[in-house]
Coordinates of C-alpha atoms in Angstrom, one line a residue:
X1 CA 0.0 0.0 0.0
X2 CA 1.4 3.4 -1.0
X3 CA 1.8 5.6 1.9
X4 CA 0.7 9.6 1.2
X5 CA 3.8 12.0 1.3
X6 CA 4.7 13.8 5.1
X7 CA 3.9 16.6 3.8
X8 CA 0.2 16.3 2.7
X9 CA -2.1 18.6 4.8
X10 CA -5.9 17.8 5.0
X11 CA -7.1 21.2 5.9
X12 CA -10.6 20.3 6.3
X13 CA -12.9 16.5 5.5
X14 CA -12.5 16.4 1.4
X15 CA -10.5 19.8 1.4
X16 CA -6.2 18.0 0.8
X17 CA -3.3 20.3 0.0
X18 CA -0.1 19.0 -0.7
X19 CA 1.8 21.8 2.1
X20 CA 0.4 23.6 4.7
X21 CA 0.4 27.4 2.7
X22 CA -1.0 26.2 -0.6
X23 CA -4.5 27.4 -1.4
X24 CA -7.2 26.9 -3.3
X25 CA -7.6 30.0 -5.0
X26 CA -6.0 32.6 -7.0
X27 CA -5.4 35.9 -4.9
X28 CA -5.1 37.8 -7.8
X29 CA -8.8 37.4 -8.5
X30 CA -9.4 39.5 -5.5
X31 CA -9.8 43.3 -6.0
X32 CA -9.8 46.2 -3.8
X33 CA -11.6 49.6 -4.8
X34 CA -10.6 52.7 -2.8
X35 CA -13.0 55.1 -1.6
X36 CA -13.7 57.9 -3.8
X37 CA -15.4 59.7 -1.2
X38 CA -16.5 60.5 2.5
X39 CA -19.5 59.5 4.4
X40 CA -20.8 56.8 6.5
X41 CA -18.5 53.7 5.0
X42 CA -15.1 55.9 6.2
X43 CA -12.5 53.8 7.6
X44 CA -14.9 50.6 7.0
X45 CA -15.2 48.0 4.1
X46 CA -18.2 45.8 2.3
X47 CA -16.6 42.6 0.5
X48 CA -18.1 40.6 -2.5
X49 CA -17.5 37.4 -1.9
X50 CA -18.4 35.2 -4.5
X51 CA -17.7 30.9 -3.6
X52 CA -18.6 29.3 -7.3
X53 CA -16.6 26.3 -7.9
X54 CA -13.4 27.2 -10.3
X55 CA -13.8 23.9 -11.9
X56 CA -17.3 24.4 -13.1
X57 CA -17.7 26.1 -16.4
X58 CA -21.5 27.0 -15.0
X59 CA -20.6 28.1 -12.0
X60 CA -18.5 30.7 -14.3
X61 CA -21.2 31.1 -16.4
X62 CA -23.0 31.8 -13.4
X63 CA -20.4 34.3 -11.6
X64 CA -20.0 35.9 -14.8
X65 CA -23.3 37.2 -15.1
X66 CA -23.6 38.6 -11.3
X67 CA -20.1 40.8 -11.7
X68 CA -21.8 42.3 -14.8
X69 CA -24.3 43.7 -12.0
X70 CA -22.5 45.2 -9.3
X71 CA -20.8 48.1 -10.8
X72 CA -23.1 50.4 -9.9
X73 CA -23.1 49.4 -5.8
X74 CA -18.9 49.6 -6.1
X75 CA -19.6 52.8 -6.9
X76 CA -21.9 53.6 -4.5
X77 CA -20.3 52.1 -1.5
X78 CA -17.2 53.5 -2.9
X79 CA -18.3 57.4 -3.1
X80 CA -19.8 56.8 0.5
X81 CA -16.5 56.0 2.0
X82 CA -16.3 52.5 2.0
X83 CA -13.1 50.4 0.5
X84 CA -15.4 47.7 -1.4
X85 CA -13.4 44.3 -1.9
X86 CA -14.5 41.9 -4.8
X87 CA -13.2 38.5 -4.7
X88 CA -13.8 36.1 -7.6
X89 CA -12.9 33.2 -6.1
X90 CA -14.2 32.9 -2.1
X91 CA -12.7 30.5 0.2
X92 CA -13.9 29.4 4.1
X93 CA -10.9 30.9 5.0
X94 CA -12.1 34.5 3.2
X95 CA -15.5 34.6 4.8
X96 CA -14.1 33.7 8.3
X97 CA -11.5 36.2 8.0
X98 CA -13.8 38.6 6.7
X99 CA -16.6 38.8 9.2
X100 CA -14.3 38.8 11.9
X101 CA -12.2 41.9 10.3
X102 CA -12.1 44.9 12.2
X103 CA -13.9 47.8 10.1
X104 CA -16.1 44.9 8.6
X105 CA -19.6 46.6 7.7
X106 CA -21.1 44.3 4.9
X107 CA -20.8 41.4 3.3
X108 CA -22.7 39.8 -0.1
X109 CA -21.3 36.3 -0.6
X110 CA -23.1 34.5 -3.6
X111 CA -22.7 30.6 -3.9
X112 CA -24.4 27.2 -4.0
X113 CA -26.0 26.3 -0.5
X114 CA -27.1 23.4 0.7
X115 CA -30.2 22.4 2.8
X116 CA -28.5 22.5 6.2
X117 CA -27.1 26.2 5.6
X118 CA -23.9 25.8 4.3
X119 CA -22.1 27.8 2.0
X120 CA -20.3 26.4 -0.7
X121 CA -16.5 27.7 -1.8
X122 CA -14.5 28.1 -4.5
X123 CA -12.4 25.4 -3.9
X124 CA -15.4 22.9 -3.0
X125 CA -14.5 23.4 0.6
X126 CA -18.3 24.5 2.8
X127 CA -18.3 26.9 6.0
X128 CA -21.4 26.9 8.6
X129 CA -23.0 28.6 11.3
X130 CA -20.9 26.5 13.5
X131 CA -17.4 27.3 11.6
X132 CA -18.1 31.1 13.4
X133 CA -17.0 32.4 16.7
X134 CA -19.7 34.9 17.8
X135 CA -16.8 36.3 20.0
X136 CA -14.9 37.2 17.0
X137 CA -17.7 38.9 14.5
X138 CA -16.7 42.7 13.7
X139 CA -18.7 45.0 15.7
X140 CA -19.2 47.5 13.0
X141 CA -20.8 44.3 10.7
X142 CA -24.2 45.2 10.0
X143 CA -25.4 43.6 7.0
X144 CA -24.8 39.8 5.5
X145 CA -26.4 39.0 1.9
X146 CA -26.0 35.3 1.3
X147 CA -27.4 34.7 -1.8
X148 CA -27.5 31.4 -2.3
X149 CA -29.9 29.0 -2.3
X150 CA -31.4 27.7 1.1
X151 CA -29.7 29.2 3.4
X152 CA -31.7 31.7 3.9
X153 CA -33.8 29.6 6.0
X154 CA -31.0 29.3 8.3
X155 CA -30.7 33.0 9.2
X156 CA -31.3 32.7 12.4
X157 CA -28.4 30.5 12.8
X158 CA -26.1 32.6 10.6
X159 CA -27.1 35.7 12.5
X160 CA -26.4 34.1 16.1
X161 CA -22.4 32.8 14.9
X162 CA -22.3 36.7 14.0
X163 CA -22.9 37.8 17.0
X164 CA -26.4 38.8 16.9
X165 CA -25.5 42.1 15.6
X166 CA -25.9 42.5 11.5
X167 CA -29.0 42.1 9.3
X168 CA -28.5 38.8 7.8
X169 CA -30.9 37.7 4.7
X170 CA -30.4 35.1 1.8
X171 CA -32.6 32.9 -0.3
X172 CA -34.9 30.5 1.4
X173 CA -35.1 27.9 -1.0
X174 CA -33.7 27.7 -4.7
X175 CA -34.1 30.6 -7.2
X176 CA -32.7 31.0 -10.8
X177 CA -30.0 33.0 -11.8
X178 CA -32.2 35.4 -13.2
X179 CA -34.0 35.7 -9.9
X180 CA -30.0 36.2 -8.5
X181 CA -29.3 38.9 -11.2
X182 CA -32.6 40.9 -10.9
X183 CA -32.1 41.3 -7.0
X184 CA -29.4 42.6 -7.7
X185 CA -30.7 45.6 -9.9
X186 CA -34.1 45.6 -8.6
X187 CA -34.8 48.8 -6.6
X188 CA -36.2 46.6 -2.8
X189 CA -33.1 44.5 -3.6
X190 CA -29.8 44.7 -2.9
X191 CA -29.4 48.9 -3.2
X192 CA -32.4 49.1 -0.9
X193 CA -30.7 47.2 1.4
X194 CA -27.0 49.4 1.1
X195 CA -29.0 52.5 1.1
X196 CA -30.8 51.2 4.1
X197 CA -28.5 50.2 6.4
X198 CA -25.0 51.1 4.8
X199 CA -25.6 54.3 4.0
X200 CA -27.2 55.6 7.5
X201 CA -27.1 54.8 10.5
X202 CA -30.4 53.6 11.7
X203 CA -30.5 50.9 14.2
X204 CA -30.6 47.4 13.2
X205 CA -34.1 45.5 13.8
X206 CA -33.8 42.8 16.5
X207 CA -33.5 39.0 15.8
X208 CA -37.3 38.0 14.8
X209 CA -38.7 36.3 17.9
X210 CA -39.2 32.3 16.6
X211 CA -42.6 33.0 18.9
X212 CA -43.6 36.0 17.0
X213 CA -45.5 34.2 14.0
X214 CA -48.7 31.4 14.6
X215 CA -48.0 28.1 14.3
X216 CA -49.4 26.3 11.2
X217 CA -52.8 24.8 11.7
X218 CA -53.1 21.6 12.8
X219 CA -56.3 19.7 11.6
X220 CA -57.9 16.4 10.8
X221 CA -59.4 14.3 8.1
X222 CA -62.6 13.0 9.5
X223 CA -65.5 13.6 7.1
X224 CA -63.5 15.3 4.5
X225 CA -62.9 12.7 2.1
X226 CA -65.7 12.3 0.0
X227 CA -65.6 16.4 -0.2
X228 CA -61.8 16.3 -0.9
X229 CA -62.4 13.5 -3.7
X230 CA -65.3 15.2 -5.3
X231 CA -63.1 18.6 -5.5
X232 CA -60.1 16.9 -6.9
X233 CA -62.1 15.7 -9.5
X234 CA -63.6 18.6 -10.6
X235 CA -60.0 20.3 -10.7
X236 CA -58.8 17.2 -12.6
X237 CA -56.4 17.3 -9.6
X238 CA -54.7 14.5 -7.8
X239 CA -54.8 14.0 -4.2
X240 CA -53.5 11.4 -1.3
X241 CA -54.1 11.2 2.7
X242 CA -51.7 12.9 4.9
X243 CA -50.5 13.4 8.9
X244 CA -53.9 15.1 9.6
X245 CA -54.4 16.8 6.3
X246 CA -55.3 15.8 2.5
X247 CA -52.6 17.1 0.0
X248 CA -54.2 17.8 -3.3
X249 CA -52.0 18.2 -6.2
X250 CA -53.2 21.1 -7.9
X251 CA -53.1 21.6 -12.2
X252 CA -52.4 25.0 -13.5
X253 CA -51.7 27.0 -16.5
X254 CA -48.2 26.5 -18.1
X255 CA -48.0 22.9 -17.3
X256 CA -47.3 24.0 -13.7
X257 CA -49.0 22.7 -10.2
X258 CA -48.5 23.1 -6.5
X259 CA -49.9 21.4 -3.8
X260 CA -52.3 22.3 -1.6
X261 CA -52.9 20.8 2.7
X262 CA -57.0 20.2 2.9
X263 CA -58.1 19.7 6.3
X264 CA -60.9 20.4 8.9
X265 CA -60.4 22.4 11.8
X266 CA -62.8 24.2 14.5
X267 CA -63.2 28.2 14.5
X268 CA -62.1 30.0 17.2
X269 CA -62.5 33.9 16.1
X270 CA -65.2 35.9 17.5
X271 CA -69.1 34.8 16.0
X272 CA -67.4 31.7 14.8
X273 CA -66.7 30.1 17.7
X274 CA -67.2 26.1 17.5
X275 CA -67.6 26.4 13.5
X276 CA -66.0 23.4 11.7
X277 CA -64.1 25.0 8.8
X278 CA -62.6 23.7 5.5
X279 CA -59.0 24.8 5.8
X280 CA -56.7 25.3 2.8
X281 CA -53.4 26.2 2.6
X282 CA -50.4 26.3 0.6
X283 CA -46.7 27.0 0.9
X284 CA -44.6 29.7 -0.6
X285 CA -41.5 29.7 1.1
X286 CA -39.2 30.6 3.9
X287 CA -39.8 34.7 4.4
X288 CA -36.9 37.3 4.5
X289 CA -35.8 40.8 4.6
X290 CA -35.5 40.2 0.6
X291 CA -39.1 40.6 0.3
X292 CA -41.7 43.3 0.8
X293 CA -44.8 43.6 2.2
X294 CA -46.0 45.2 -1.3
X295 CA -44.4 42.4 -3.4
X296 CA -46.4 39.8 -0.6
X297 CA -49.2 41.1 -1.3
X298 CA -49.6 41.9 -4.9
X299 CA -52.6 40.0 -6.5
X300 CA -54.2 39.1 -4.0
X301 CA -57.4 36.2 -4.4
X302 CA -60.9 36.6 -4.0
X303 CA -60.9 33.9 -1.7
X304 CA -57.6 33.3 0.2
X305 CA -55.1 35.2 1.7
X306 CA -51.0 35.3 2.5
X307 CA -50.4 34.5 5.6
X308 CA -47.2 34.1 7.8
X309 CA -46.5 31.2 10.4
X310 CA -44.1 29.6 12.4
X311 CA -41.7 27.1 10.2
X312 CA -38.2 25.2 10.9
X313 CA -35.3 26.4 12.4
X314 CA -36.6 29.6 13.6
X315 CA -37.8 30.5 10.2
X316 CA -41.2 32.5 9.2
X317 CA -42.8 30.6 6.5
X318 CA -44.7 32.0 3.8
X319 CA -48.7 30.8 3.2
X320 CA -51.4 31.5 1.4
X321 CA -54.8 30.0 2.8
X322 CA -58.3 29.9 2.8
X323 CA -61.2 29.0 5.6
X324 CA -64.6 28.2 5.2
X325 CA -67.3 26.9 7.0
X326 CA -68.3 23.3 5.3
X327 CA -71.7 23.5 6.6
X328 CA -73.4 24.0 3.5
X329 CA -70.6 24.3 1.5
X330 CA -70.7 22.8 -2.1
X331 CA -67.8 20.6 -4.1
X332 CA -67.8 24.2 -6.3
X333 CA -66.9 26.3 -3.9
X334 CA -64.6 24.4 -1.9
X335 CA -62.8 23.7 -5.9
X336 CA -63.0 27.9 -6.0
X337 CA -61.0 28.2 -2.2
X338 CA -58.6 25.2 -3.3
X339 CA -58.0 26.4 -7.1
X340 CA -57.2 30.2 -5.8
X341 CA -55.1 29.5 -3.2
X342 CA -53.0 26.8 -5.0
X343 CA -52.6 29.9 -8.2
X344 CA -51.9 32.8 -5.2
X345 CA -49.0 30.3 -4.0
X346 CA -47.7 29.4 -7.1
X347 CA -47.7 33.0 -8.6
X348 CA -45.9 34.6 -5.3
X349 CA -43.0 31.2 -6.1
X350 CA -42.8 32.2 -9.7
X351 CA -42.8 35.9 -8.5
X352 CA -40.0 35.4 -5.7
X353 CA -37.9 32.5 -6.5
X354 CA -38.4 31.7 -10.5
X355 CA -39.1 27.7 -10.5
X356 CA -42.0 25.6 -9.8

């Protein structure tokens, strides 16, 4: 068995280099912009950090078309003070060193995520919440943009190894690159967010408290059957028995569907006290300071609304539902509630993340 030379260094699981200062990434793709000007960003500095994989002609593709669109926030930051650092190829090591930087305002890294929060590097190398040391985190950081898919769902997380003290916001779930590419021009996108909170100094909202939005509805199946069968037919839809809940699979224009959680539950709001009600309801997404209330609640249904509740890992999730008593309640109307909020759902994905 051939043995592996004394100097190989594993620097992290799946991460090998062959001495202890090699790297995995080419410094000179990193670029500093001096200020041009004075203002708020004086003596600090706001870092692009971008983690594609070098070895992926998409991921180039993909890194490519996001430089093309930040000129225009260099320049920006740049006249307001700030020294604006844009790195091509983002290692751990970069984002680690970055956030705990003294002078550190901002930070937009833009990658592949996974599920579980991480970040993905250049090199193929990941960092996590847990990689941080809270003690560490620059006290003048006040704003973290991970955009990449996921991980914005693990804010929370991100936002405690931080230190508590920056905004931190990020996709919830996948989006397209041209999802990617339009927040970064659109105007309640990335320069609302510099202009907000880079360019003043207005306090920083508090952590959301996890408590803060309701729980998602609970209900049961008991009776509903016949009612959920005879409304999936009429929507040509499919539909199977769940943990408390029917999930009807709903058709829609374009070749698209989304599903929609059918269930019965008892009313509790004032003059409805007691009143067993046809539930609906349909998921979104994870919510985030990326989104505003306007874009929320744009096209809104006749019947249905969007709704906010409690989801996993401290996240607010993103709803659209409907409730109606099924005391004389026919297949039609229940089809209307189920049809509406299924197209409210699917248009605010399309809208907000780009894929089905």
């Amino acid at each position: 068995m051939t043995s592996l030379p004394a100097d190989w260094v594993n620097a992290r699981p799946g991460i090998k280099y062959w001495s202890a200062d090699a790297r995995g990434d080419d410094p000179a793709q990193r670029v500093v912009h001096a200020p041009t000007g004075a203002g708020p960003g004086d003596g600090r500095t706001f870092l692009f950090l971008f983690g594609y994989r070098t070895a992926s002609a998409g991921d180039r593709e993909m890194l490519a078309a996001e430089l093309a669109h930040i000129d225009d926030d260099v320049a920006v930051l740049t006249r307001a003070g700030y020294t604006v650092v844009v790195d091509r190829q983002a290692t751990r090591r970069d984002l680690l060193e970055a956030v705990a930087a003294e002078g550190t305002a901002g930070v937009y890294w833009s990658s592949h995520g996974g599920q579980d929060g991480h970040l993905q590097c250049c090199d193929g190398d990941e960092v996590r919440p847990a990689d941080l040391d809270p003690a560490t985190a620059s006290s003048a950081l006040r704003l973290v943009v991970l955009g990449a898919c996921y991980v914005g769902a693990h804010a929370a997380a991100w936002r405690a190894a931080l230190g508590g003290r920056p905004l931190v916001t990020g996709w919830g779930r996948p989006v397209t690159l041209d999802r990617a590419v339009d927040f970064l021009d659109a105007e309640d996108g990335l320069d609302h967010l510099i202009d907000r909170w880079l360019l003043t100094d207005a306090p920083i909202p508090p952590a959301p408290n996890p408590g803060s939005a309701p729980p998602r509805v609970r209900g049961r199946t008991k009776g509903l059957h016949d009612r959920v069968r005879t409304l999936a037919h009429i929507l040509g839809a499919e539909y199977g028995k769940g943990d408390g809940q029917y999930e009807v699979t709903v058709p829609l224009p374009g070749g698209r569907t989304h599903v929609v959680r059918v269930f019965a539950v008892d009313g509790a709001d004032p003059y409805a006290e007691g009143v067993e009600l046809c539930g609906l309801e349909a998921r979104v997404g994870p919510m985030s300071a990326l989104l505003t209330p306007e874009r929320l609640l744009a096209g809104s249904a006749a019947y249905g609304r969007v709704a906010l509740v409690a989801g996993d890992n401290g996240t607010t999730e993103i709803v659209t539902q409907s409730f109606t008593p099924l005391d004389g309640a026919s297949a039609r109307h229940l089809a209307a509630h189920c049809y509406q909020v299924a197209r409210q759902a699917d248009a605010l994905e399309l809208d907000v993340f780009g894929i089905d």
